mmCIF file of C-alpha atoms in Angstrom:
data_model
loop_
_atom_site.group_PDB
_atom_site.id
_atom_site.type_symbol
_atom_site.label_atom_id
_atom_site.label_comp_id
_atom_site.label_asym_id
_atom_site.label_seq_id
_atom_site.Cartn_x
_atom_site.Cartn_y
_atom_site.Cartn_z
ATOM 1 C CA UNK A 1 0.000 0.000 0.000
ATOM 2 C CA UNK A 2 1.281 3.293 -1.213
ATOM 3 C CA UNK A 3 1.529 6.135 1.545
ATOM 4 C CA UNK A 4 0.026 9.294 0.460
ATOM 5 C CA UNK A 5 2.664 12.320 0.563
ATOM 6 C CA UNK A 6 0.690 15.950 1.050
ATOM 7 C CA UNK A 7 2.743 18.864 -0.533
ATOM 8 C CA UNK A 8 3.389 20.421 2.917
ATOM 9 C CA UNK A 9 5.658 16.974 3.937
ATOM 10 C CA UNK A 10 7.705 17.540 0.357
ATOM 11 C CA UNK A 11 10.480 19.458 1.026
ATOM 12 C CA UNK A 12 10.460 22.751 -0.472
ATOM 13 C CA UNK A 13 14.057 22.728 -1.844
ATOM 14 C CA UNK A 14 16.556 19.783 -1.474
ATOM 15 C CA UNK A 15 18.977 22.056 -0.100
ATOM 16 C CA UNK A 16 16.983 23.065 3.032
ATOM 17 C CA UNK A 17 16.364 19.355 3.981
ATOM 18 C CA UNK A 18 18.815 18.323 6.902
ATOM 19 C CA UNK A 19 20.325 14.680 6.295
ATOM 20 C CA UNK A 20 18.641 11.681 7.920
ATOM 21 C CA UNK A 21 20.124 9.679 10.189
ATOM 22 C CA UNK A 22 20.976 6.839 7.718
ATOM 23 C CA UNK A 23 22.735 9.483 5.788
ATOM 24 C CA UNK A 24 24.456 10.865 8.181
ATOM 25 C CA UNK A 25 25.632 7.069 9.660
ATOM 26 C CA UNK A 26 26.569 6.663 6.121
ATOM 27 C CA UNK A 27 29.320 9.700 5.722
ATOM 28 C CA UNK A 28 30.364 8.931 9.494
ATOM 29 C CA UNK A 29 32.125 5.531 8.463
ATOM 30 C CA UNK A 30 33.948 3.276 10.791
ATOM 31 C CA UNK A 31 37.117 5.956 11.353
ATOM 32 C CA UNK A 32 34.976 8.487 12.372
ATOM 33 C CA UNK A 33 33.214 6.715 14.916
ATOM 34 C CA UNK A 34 36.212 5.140 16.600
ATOM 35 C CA UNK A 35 37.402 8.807 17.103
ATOM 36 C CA UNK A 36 34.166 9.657 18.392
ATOM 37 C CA UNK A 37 34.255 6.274 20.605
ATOM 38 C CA UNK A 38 37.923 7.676 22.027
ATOM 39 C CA UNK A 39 36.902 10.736 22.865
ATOM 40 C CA UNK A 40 33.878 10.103 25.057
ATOM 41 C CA UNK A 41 35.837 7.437 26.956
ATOM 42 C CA UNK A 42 38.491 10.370 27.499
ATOM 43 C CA UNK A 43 35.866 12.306 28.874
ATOM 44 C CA UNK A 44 34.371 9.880 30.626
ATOM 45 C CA UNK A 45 37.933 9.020 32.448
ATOM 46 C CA UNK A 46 38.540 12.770 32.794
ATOM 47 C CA UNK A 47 35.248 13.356 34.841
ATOM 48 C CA UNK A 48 36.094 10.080 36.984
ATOM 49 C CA UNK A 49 38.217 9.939 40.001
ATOM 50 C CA UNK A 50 41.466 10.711 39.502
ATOM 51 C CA UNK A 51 43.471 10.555 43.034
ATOM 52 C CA UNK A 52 41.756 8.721 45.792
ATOM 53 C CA UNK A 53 43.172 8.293 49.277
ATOM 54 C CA UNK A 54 41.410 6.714 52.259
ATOM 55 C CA UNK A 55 37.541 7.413 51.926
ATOM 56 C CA UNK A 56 38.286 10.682 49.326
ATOM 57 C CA UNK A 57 38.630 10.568 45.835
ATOM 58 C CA UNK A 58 39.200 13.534 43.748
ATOM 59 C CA UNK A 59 37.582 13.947 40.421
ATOM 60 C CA UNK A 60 40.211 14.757 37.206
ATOM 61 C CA UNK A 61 38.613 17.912 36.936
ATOM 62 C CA UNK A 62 39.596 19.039 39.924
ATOM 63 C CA UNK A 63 43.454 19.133 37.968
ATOM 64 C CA UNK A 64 44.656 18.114 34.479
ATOM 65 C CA UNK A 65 41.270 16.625 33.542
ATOM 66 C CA UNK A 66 40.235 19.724 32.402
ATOM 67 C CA UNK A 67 42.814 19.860 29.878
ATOM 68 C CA UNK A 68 42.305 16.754 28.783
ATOM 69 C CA UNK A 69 38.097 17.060 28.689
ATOM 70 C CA UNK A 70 38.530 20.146 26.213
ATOM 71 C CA UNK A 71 40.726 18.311 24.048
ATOM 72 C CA UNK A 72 38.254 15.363 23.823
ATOM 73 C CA UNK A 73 34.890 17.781 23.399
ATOM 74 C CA UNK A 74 37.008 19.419 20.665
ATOM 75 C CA UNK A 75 37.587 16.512 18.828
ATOM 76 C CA UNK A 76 34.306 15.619 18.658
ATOM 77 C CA UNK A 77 33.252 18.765 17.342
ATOM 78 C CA UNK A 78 35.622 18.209 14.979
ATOM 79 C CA UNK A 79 34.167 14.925 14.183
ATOM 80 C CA UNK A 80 30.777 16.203 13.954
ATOM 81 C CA UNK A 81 32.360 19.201 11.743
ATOM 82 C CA UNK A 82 33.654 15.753 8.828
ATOM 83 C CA UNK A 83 30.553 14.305 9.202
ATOM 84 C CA UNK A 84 27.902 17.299 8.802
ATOM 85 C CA UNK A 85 31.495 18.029 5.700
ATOM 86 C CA UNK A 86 32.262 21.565 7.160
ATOM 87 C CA UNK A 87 35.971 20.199 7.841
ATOM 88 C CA UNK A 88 38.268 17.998 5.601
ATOM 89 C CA UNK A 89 40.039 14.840 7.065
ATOM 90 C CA UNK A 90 43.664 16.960 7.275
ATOM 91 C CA UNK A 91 42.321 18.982 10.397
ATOM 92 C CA UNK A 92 40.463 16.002 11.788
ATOM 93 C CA UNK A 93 43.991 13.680 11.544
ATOM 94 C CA UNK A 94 46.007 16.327 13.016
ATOM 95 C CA UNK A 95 44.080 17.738 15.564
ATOM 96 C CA UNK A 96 43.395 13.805 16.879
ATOM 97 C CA UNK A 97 46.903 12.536 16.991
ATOM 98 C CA UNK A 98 47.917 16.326 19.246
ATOM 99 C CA UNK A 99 44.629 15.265 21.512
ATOM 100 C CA UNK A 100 45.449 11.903 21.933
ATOM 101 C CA UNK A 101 49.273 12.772 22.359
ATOM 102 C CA UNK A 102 47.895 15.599 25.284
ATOM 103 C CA UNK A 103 45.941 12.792 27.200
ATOM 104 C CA UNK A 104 47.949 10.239 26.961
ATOM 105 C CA UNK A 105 50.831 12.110 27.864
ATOM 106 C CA UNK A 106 49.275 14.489 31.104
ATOM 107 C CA UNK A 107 47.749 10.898 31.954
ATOM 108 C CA UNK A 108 51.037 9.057 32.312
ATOM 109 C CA UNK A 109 52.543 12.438 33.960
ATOM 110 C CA UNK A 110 49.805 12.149 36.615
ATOM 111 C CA UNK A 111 50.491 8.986 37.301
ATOM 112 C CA UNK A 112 54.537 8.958 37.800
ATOM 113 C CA UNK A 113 53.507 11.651 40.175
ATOM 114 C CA UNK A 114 51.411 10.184 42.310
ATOM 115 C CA UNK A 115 53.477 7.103 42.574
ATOM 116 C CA UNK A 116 56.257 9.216 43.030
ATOM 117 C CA UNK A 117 54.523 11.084 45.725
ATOM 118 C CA UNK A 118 52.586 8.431 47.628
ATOM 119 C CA UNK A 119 55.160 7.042 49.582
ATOM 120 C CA UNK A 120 55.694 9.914 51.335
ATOM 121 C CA UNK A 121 51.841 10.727 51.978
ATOM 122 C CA UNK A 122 51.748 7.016 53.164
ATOM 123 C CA UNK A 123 54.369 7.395 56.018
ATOM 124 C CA UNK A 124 53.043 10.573 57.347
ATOM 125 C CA UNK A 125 49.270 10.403 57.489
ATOM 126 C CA UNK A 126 48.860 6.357 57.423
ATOM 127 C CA UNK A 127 46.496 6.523 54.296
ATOM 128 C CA UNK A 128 47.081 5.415 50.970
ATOM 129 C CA UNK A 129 47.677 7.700 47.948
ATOM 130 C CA UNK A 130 47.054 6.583 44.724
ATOM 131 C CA UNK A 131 45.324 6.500 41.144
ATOM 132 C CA UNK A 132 42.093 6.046 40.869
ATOM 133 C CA UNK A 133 40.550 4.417 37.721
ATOM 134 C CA UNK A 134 39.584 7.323 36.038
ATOM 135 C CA UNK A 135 42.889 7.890 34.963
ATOM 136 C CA UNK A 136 43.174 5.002 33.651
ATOM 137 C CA UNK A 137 40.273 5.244 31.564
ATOM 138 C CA UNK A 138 41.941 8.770 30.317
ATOM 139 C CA UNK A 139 45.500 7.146 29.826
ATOM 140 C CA UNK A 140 43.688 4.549 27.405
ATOM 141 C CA UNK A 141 41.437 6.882 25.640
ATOM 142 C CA UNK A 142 44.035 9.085 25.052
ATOM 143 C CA UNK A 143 46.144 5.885 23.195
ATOM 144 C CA UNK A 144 42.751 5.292 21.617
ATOM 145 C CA UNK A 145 42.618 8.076 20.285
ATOM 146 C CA UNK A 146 46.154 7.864 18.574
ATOM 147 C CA UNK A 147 45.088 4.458 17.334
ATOM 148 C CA UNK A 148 41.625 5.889 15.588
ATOM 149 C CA UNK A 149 43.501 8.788 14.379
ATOM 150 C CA UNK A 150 46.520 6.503 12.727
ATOM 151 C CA UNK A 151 43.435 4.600 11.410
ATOM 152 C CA UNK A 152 41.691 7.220 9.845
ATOM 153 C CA UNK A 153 45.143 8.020 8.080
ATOM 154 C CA UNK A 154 45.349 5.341 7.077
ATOM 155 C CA UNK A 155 42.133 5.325 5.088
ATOM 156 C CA UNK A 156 41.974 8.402 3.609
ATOM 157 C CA UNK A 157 45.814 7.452 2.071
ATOM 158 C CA UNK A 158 47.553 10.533 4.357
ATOM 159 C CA UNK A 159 51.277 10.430 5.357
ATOM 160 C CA UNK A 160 53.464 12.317 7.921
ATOM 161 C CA UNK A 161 54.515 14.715 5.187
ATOM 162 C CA UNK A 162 51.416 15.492 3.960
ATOM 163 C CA UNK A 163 49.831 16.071 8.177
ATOM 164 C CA UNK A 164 52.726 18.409 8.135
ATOM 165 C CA UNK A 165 51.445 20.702 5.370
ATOM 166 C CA UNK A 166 54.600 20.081 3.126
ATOM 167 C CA UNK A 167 54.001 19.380 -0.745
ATOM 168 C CA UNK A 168 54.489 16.048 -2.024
ATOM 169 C CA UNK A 169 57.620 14.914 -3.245
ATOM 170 C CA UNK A 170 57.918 14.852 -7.036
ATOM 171 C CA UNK A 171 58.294 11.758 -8.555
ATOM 172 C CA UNK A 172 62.007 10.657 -9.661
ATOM 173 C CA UNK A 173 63.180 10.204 -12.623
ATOM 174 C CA UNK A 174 63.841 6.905 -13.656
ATOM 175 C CA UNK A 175 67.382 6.230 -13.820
ATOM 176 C CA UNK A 176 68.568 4.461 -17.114
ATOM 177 C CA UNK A 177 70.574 1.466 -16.352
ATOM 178 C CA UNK A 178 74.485 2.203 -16.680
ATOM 179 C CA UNK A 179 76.489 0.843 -19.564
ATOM 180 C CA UNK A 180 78.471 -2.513 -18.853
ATOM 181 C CA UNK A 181 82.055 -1.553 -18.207
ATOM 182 C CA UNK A 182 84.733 -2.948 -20.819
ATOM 183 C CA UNK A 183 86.890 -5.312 -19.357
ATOM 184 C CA UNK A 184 90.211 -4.668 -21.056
ATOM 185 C CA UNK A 185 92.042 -7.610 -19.759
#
């Protein structure tokens, strides 16, 4: 049975009509969606505990988890930015690998320090420092994030040099082969 269409559900002009959700699931693609994936589990880590002693915790926020929470929220703007195609690939590859590089690395920071620190708390107040699983969950959405963005290089067939904003390399010349030496013996 046919459904009847009245002129007010056409669309006026195909312009003006938003995409559906198929369509938009469509340009999103695999790549795309493991970025997005990364970046809410580094938000999710950076709004977790971060430090927890005996009965406290302290949220990421509280320190370097803000950093880290703007850098994810960005990139999935960014992400939403390729998929609605306001923003090519280039910005969405770079922009990835420096946010994953930013968690990963204040995540692994925060951690030497408070295992370089706890000791010390230990001894004097008799409770135990230490990280809580938050940071964790930013530490690996931060190498997610490198992953998905390596990934999504991958794909879309861009190297280092081309990330970088330099101009391809000209191709070479072939060389022709060199003439057999004569043997004068």
């Amino acid at each position: 049975m046919k459904r009847k269409v009245f002129d007010w559900q056409r669309p006026q002009d195909e312009d003006d009509v938003a995409p559906g959700p198929r369509a938009v699931a469509r340009r999103m693609g695999t790549r795309t969606g493991a970025l997005l994936v990364a970046a809410v589990l580094t938000i999710v880590g950076s709004c977790a505990p971060w430090e927890t002693a005996t009965g406290i915790t302290l949220a990421g926020t509280h320190n370097l988890g803000k950093i880290t929470f703007v850098a994810a929220a960005f990139l999935i703007i960014l992400c939403m930015a390729l998929v609605l195609e306001q923003c090519g690939p280039y910005l969405v590859v770079r922009y990835a690998l420096l946010a994953g590089l930013v968690c990963f690395g204040l995540g692994i920071y925060k951690l030497i320090d408070l295992h370089r620190t706890a000791p010390g708390i230990t001894s004097d107040f008799d409770t135990a420092l230490g990280a809580a699983w938050g940071l964790y969950v930013t530490v690996v959405g931060g190498i997610a994030m490198l992953a998905a963005a390596a990934g999504f290089a991958q794909r879309e067939r861009l190297t280092l040099r081309s990330l970088a904003g330099m101009p391809p390399r000209a191709p070479r010349e072939p060389r022709e082969p060199a003439a057999p030496a004569d043997r004068a013996s």
